[in-house]
Short mmCIF file of C-alpha atoms and ligand atoms in Angstrom, two decimals:
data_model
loop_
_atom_site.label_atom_id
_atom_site.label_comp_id
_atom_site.label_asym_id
_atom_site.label_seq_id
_atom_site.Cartn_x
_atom_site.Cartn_y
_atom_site.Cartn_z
CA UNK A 1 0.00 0.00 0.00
CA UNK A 2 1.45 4.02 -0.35
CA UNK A 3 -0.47 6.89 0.07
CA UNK A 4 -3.84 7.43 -1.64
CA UNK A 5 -3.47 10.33 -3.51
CA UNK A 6 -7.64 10.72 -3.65
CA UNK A 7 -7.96 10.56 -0.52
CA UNK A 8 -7.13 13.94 2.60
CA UNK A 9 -3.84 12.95 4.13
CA UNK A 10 -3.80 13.39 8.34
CA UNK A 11 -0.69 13.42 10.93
CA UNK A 12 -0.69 10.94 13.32
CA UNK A 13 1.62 12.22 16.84
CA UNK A 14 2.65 9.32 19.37
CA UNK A 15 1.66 10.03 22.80
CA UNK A 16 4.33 8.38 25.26
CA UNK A 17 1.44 8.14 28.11
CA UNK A 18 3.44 5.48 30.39
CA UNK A 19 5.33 1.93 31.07
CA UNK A 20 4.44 -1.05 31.89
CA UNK A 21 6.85 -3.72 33.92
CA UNK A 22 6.94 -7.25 35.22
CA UNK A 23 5.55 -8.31 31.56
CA UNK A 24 6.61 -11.49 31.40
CA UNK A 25 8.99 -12.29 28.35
CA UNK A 26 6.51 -14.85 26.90
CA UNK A 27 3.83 -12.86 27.46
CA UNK A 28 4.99 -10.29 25.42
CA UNK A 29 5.82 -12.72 22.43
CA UNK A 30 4.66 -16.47 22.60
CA UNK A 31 7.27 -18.53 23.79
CA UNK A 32 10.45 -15.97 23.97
CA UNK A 33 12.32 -16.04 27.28
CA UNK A 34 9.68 -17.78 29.88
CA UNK A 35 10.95 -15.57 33.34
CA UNK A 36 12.52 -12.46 32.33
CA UNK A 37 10.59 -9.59 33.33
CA UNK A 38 10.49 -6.64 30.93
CA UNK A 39 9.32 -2.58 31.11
CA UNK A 40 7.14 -1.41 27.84
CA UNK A 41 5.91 1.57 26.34
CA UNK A 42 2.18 2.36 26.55
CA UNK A 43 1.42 5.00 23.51
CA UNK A 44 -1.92 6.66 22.75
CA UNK A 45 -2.07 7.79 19.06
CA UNK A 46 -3.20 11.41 17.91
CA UNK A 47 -5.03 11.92 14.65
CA UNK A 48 -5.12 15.65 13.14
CA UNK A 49 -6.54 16.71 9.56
CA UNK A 50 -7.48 20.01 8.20
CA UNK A 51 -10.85 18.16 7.88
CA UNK A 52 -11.67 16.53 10.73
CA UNK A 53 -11.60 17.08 14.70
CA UNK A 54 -8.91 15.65 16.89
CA UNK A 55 -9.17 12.14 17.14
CA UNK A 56 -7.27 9.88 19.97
CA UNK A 57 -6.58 6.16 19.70
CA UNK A 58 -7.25 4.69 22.98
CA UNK A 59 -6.41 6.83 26.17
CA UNK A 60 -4.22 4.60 28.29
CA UNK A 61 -4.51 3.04 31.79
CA UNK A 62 -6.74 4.49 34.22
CA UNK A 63 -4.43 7.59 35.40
CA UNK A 64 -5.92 7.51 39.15
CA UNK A 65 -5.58 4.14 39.75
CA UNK A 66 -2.24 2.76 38.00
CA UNK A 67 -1.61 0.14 40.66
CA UNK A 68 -4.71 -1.87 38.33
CA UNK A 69 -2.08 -3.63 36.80
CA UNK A 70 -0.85 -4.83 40.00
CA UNK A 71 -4.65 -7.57 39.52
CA UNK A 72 -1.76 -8.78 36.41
CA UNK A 73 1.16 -8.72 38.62
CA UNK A 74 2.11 -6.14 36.70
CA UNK A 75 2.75 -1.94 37.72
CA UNK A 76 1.78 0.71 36.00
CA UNK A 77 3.81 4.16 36.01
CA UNK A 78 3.30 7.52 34.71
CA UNK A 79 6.25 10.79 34.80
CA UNK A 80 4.01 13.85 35.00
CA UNK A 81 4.81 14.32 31.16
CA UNK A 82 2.98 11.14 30.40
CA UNK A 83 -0.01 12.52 31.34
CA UNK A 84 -2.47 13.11 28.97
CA UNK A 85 -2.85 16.61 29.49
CA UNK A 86 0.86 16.92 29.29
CA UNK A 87 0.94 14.75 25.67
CA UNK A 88 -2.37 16.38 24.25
CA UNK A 89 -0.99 20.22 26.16
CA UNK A 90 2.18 19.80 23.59
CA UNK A 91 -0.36 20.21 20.73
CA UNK A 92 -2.61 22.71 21.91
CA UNK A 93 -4.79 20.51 22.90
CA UNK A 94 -7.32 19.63 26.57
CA UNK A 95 -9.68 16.99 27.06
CA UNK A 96 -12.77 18.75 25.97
CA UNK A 97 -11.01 19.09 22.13
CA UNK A 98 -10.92 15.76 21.40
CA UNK A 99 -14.07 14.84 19.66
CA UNK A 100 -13.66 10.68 18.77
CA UNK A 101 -11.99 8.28 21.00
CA UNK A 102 -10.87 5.08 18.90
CA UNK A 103 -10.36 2.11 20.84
CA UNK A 104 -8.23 -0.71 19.36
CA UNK A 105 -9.59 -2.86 22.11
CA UNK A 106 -10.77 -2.52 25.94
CA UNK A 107 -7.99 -4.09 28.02
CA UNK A 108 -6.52 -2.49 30.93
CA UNK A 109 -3.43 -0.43 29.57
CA UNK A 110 -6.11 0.88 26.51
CA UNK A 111 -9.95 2.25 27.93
CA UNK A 112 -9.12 3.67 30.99
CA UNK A 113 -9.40 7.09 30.70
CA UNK A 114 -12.20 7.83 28.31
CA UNK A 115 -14.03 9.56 31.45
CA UNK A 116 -11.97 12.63 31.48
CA UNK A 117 -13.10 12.75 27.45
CA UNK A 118 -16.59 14.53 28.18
CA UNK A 119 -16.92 15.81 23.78
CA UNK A 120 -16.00 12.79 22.69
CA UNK A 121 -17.74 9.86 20.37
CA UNK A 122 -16.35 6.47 21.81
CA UNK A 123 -15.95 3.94 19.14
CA UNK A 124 -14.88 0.36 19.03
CA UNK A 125 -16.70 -2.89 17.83
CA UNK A 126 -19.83 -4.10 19.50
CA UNK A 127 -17.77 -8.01 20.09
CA UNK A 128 -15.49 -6.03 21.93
CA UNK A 129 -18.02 -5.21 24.79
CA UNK A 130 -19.31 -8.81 24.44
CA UNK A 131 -15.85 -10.65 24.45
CA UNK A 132 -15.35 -7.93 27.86
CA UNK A 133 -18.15 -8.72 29.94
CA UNK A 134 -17.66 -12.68 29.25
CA UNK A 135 -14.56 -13.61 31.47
CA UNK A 136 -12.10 -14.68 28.93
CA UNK A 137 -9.38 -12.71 29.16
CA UNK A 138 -9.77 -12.51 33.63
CA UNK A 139 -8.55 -8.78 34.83
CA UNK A 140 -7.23 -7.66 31.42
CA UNK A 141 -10.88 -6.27 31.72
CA UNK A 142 -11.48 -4.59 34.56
CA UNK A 143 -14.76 -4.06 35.27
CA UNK A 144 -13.93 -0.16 36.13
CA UNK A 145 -13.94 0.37 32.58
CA UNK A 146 -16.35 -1.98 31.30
CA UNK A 147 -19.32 -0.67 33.40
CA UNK A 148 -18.46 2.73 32.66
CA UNK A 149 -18.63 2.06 29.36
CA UNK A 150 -22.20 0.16 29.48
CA UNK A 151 -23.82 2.97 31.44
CA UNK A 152 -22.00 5.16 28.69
CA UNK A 153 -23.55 3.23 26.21
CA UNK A 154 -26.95 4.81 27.60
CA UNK A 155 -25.90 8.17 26.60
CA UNK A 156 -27.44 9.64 23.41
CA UNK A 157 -24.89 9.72 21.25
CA UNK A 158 -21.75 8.88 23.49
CA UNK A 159 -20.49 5.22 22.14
CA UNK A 160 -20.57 4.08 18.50
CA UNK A 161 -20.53 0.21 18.23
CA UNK A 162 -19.21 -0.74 15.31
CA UNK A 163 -20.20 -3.98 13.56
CA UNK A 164 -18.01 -3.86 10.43
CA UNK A 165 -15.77 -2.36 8.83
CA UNK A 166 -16.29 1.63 9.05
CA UNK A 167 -14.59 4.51 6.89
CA UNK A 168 -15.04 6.99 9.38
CA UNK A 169 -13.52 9.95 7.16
CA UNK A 170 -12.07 9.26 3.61
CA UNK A 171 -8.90 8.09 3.73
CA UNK A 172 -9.29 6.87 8.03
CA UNK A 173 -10.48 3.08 8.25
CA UNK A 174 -11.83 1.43 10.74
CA UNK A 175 -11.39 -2.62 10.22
CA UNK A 176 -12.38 -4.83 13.20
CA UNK A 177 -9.66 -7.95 13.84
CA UNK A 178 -9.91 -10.84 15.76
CA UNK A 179 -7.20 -12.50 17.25
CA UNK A 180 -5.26 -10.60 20.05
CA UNK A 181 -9.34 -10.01 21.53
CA UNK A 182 -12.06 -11.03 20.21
CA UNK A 183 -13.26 -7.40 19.00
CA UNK A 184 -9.82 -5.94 18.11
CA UNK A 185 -9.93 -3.28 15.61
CA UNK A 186 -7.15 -1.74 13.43
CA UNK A 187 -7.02 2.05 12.48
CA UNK A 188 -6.11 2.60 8.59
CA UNK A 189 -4.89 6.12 8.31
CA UNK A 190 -3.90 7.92 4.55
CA UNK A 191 -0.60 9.82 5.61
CA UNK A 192 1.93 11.39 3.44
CA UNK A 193 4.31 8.74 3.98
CA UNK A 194 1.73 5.86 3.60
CA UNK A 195 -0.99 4.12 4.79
CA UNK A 196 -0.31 4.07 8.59
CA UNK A 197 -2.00 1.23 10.50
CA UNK A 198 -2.62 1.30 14.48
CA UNK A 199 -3.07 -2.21 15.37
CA UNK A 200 -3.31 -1.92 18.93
CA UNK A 201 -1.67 -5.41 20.77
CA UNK A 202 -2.03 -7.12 17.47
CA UNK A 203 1.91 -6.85 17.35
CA UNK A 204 3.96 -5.90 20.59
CA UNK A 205 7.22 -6.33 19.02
CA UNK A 206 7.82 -6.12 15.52
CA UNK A 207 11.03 -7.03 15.67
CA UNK A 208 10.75 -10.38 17.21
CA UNK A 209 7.55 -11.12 15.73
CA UNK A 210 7.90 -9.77 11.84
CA UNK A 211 11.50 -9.70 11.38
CA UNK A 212 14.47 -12.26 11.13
CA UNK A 213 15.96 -12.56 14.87
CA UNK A 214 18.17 -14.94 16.58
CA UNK A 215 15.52 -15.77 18.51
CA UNK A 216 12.72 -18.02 16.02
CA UNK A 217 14.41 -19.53 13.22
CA UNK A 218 11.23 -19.63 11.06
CA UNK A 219 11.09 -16.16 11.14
CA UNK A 220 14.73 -15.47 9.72
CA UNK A 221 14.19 -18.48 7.20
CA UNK A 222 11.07 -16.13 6.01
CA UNK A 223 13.25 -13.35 5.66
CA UNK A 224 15.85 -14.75 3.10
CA UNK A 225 13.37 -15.23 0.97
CA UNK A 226 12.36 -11.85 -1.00
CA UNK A 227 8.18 -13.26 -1.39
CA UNK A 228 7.83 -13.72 2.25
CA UNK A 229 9.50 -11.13 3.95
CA UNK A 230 8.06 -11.03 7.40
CA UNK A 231 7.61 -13.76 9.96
CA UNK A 232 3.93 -14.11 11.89
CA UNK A 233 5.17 -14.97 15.69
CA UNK A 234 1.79 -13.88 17.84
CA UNK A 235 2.44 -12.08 21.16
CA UNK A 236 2.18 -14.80 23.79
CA UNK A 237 -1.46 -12.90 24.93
CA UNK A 238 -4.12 -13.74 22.60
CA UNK A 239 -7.59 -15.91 22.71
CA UNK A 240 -7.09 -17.18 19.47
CA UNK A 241 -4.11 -18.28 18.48
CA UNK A 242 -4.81 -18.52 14.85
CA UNK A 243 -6.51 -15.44 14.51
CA UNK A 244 -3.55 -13.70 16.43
CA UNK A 245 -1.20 -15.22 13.69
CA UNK A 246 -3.30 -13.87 10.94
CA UNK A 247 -3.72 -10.52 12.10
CA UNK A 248 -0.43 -10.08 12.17
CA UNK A 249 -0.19 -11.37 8.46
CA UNK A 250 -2.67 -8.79 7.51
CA UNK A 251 -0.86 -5.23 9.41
CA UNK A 252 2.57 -6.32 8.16
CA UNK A 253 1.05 -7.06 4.02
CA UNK A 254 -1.04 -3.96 3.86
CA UNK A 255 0.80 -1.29 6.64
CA UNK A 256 3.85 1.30 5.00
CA UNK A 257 3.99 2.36 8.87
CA UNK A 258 3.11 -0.25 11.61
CA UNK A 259 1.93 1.53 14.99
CA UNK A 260 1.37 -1.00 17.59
CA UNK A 261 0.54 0.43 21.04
CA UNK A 262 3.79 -0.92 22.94
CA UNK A 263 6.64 -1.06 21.12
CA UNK A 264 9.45 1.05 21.09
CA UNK A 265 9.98 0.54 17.60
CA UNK A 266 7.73 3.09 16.68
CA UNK A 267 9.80 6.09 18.15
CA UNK A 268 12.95 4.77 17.19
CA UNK A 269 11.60 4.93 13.53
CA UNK A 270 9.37 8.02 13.49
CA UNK A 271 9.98 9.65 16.36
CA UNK A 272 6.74 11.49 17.94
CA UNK A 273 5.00 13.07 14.80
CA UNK A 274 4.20 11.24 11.68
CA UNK A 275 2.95 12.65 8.36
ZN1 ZN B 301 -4.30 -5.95 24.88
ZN1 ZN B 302 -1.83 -3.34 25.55
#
């Protein structure tokens, strides 16, 4: 894919909103190093236009209550300029200016701050609520979010549920995904340098899942040969196991710029501002 030239062009900035440790190595890709404990990024993505109002992808883990991931045996920490405020303050931008809220799926480190959003559209596939409230995926959901979000879902006009694929502005996608959740959903997004997709925890690491490493030696025999060039390692945290592997197949075939929400890749490659 490259840029559609019919199609408005936006610029996506990465908001650094936090980290994540004690994620277990094999958690973080399926089956690499079982007992090492790791630190991540957590990244909220903006989307700006000349034709459209500022959109966020997902908005992080609840800000007031970070020790949540502690129910994972995981923590949860946030420097003052990984606020929101701070991230959306460097573009001009409060709470009350952002108008959608995309959510590439509800867990824990994605849905917890859509409260302090009072302007904005929530929007995320309807499976998604029903894969939440069904107790497969144990405190990944907590049900802080997930209630808010039902009583939410009572306010005229507050929460979109999607049911297919959605072009929510030309040239911005919205393509539901199985795989990592049951109602994961990618964001396709028309940039000058490509079609950027945000694929959420679809890919953590898209190094050791996409790319030849010394770590899965299917992987780098995929890369020495031109046709195939990416490998399709899932993270180690999925409910399907074959959808996770597909989904992956599908950001790395049609993405110019892959944007999951926890890898580090991302500013190493683009920095904070894209397009
Ligand atoms: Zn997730
Ligand atoms: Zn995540």
């Amino acid at each position: 894919m490259a840029v559609d030239k019919n199609k408005p062009t936006y610029q996506i900035k990465v908001l650094d909103i936090g980290d994540v440790g004690g994620l277990d190595g094999s958690f973080w890709v399926n089956k690499w190093c079982p007992g090492t404990k790791i630190v991540i990024a957590c990244y909220a993505y903006l989307i700006t236009g000349e034709s459209i109002p500022p959109i966020i992808v997902d908005t992080g883990i609840k800000e007031d209550q970070l020790d949540i991931m502690e129910r994972l045996g995981m923590t949860g920490s946030q420097r003052p300029d990984q606020k929101l405020s701070y991230q959306l303050g460097k573009y001009g931008l409060d709470f009350k200016d952002i108008k959608v809220i995309l959510h590439t799926h509800l867990h824990v480190d994605h849905a917890g701050n859509d409260y302090l959003f009072p302007n904005a559209k929530i929007i995320f596939p309807r499976k998604e609520l029903m894969f939440a409230v069904a107790d497969l995926m144990d405190a990944q959901y907590p049900p802080e979010y997930i209630t808010y979000l039902v009583e939410q879902i009572h306010v005229p006009g507050r929460v979109r549920l999607i049911d297919d694929a959605l072009e929510l502005f030309p040239g911005i996608d919205l393509e539901p995904v199985e795989g990592h959740t049951w109602g994961s959903m990618n964001i396709k997004v028309n940039t000058k340098k490509g079609l950027a997709v945000m694929c959420g925890d679809v890919i953590y690491d898209e190094r050791l899942q996409c790319h030849k490493n010394e770590f899965f030696p299917e992987i780098a025999k995929h890369a020495e040969q031109p046709a195939f060039p990416y490998g399709d390692r899932s993270t180690g945290n999925y409910w399907n196991l074959w959808a996770a592997k597909a989904g992956v197949q599908k950001v790395m075939a049609e993405a110019d710029i892959v944007l999951p929400t926890h890898d580090r890749l991302v500013e190493e490659k683009y920095g904070y501002e894209i397009g």
